[in-house]
Coordinates of C-alpha atoms and ligand atoms in Angstrom, one line a residue:
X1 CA 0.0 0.0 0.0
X2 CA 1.6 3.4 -1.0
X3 CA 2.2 6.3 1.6
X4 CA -0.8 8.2 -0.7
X5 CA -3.4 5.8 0.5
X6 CA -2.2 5.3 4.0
X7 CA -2.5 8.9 4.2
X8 CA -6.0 9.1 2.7
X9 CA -7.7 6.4 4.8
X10 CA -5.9 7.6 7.9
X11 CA -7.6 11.5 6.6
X12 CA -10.9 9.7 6.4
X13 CA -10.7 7.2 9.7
X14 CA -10.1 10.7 11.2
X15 CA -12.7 12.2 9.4
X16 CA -15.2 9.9 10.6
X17 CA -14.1 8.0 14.2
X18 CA -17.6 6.3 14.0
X19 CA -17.5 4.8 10.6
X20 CA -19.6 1.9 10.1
X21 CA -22.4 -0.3 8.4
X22 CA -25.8 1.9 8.4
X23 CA -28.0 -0.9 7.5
X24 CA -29.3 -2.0 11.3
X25 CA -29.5 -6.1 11.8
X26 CA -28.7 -8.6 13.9
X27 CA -28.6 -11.4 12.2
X28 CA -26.6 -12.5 8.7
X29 CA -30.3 -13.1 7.6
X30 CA -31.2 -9.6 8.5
X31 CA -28.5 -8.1 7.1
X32 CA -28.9 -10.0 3.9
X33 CA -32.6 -8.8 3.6
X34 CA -31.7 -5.4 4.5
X35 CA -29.0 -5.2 1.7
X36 CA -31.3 -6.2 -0.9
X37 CA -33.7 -4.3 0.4
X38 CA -31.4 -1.4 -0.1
X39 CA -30.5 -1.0 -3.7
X40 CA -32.3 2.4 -5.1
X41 CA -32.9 3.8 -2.1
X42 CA -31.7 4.8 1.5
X43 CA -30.6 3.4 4.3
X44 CA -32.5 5.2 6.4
X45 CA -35.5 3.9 4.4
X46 CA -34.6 0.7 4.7
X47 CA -34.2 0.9 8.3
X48 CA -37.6 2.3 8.8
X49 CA -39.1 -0.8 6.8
X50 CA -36.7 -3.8 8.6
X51 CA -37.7 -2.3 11.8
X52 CA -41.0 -3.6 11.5
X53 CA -40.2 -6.2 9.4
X54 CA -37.7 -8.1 12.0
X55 CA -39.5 -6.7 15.1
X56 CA -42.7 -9.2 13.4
X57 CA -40.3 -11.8 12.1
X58 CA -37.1 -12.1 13.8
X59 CA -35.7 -15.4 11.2
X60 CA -36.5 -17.3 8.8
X61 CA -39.2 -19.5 9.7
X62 CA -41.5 -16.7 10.0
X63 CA -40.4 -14.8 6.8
X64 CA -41.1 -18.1 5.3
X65 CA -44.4 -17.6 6.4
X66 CA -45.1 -14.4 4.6
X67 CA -46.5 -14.5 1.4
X68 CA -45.4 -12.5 -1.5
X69 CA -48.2 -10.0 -0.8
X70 CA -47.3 -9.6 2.7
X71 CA -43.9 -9.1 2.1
X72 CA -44.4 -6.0 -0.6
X73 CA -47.1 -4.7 2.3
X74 CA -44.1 -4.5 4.4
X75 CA -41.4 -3.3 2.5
X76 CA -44.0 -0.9 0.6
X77 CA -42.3 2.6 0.5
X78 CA -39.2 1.8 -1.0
X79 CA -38.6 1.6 -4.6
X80 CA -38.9 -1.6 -6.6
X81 CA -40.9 -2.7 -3.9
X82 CA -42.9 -5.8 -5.8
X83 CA -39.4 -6.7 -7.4
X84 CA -38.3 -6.6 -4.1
X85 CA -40.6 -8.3 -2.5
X86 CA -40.6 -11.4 -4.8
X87 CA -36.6 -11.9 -4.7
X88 CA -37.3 -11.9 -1.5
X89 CA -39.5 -14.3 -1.2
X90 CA -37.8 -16.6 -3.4
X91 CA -34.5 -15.8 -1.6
X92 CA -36.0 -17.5 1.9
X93 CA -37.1 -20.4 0.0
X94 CA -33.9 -21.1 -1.8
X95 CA -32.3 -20.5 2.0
X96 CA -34.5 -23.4 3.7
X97 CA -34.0 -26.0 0.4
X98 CA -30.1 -25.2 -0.3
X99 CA -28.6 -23.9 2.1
X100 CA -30.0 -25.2 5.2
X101 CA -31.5 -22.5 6.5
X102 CA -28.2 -20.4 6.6
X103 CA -27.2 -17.6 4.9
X104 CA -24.0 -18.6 2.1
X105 CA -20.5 -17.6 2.9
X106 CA -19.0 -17.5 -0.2
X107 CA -19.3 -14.9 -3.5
X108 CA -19.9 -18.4 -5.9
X109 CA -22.9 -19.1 -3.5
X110 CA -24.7 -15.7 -2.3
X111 CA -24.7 -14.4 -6.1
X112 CA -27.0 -17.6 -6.7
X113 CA -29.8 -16.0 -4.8
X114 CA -32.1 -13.9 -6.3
X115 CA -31.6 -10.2 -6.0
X116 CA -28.2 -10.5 -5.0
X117 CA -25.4 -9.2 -7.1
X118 CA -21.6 -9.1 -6.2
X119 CA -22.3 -5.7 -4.2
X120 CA -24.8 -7.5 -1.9
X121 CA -22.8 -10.2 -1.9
X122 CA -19.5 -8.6 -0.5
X123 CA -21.4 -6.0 2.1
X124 CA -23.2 -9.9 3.7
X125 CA -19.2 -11.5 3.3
X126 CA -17.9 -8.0 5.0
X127 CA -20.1 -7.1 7.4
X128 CA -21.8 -10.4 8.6
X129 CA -18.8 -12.8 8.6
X130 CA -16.1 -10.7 8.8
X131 CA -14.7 -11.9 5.4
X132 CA -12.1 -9.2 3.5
X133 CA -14.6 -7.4 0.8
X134 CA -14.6 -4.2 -0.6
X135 CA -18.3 -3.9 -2.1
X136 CA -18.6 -1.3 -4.9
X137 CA -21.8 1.0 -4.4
X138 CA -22.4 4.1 -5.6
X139 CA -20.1 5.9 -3.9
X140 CA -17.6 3.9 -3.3
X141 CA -17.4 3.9 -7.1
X142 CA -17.6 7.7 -7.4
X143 CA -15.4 9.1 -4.6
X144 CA -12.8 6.1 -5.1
X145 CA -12.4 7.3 -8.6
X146 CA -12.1 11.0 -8.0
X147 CA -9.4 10.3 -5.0
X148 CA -7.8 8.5 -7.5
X149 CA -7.6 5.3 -5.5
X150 CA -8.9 3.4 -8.3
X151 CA -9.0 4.7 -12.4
X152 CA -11.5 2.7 -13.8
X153 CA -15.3 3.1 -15.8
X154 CA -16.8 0.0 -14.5
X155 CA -17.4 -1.3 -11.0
X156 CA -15.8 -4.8 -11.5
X157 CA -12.2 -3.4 -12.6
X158 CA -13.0 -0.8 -9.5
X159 CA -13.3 -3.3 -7.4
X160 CA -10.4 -5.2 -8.4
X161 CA -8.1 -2.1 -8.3
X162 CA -8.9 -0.9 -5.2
X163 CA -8.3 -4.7 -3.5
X164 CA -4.4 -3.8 -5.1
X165 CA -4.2 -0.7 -3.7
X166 CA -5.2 -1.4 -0.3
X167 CA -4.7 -3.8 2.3
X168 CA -6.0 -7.1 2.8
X169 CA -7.2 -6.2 6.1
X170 CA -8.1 -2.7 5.5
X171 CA -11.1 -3.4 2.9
X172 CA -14.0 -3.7 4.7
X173 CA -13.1 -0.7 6.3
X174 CA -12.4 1.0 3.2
X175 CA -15.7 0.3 1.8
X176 CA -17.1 1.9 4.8
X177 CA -15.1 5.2 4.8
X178 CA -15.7 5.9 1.2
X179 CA -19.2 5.6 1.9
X180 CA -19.0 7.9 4.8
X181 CA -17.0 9.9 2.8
X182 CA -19.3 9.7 -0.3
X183 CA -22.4 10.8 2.1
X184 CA -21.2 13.5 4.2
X185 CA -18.4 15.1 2.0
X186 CA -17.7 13.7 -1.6
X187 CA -21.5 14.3 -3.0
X188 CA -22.2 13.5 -6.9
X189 CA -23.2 17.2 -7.1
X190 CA -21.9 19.3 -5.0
X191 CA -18.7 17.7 -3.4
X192 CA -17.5 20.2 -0.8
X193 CA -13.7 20.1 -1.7
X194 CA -12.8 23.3 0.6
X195 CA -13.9 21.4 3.2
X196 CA -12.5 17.7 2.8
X197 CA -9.4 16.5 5.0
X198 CA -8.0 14.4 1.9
X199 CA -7.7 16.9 -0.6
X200 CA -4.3 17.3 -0.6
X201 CA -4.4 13.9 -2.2
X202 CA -7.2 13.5 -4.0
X203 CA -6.8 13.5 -8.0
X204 CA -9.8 15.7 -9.0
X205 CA -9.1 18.2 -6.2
X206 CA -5.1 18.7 -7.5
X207 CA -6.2 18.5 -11.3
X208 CA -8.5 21.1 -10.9
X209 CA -6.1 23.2 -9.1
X210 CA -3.7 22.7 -11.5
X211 CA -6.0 23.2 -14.4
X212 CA -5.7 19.7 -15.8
X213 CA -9.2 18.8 -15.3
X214 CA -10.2 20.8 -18.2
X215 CA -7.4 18.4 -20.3
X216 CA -9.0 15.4 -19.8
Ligands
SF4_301 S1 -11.3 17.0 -2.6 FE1 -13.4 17.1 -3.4 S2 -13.6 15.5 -5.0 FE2 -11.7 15.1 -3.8 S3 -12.4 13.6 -2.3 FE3 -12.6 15.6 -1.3 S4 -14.7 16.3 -1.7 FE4 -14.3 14.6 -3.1

């Protein structure tokens, strides 16, 4: 790991002491639900809903009890809710017949269920089971491209370029800050440069000083 990026994740860890994963759960199987729950919107939203959601049905036996109906009446105010709800439901089922009733550990076996994608797949992997993963949202895709910590159009080759530029153990961690960082700071609008602690080392921010921006 270069200097550079020691120095930008130690600007953001200071930036925000009380970095972590937004989406509330206690479970894998929460957070998994919660996560696929998330795409499209926030996860504030998505709070709001799983609060309800787990408070009525804790695990699995009793979301397997929900129909596909009651699980868009649930999960009703968020975008793509019917999509939602109908991964979902097909999700717990494919948990209880394949899987034992467990949520998957591995990338090969999460990305089979429906609704979840290598994103998903890497925030369950990260946050539930404490596996290295650097999932590639939004943000993590815009601000990691602007720093400079990765110089790639897709989020696959992001993905991959950022797990060579930082530490093994420093991904999941990583994913989190640029989020932060992406959130509070680093907006796709309005990012407030004059204000971010990492500017001295973020690409955009020294291009535009320097007038190369405009080159590119
Ligand atoms: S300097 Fe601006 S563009 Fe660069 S990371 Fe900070 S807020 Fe984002």
């Amino acid at each position: 790991m270069t200097k550079k990026t020691e120095r930008i994740l130690q600007g953001l860890r200071e930036a925000y002491p009380d970095v972590r994963c937004e989406l509330n759960f206690e479970t894998p199987l929460q957070l998994l639900t919660a996560t696929v729950l998330s795409a499209q919107t926030t996860d504030r939203q998505v709070n709001k809903v799983t609060e309800v959601l787990f408070r009525d049905c804790p695990g699995l036996e009793a979301l397997l009890a929900l129909s596909e109906e009651e699980i868009a009446q649930y999960i009703h105010t968020l975008g793509f809710y019917n999509t939602k709800a109908r991964n979902l439901f097909r999700l717990f089922r494919q948990l209880a017949d394949q899987f034992g009733g467990e949520v998957p550990r591995t990338m090969e076996e999460l990305t089979t269920l429906p609704g979840v994608g290598r994103k998903t797949a890497n925030v369950v992997m990260s946050n539930a089971f404490g596996i290295p993963a650097i999932a590639v949202d939004t943000h993590v895709f815009r601000v990691s491209n602007r720093i400079g910590l990765a110089n790639a159009t897709t989020v696959e080759e992001t993905e991959k370029q950022l797990q060579k530029a930082i530490r093994k153990d420093l991904w999941s961690l990583s994913h989190h800050l640029l989020i932060f960082h992406g959130r509070r700071c680093c907006s796709a609008r309005g990012p407030k440069c004059e204000e971010c602690g990492i500017s001295q080392d973020c690409r955009q921010r020294q291009d535009e000083m320097t007038g190369r921006g405009e080159e590119r």
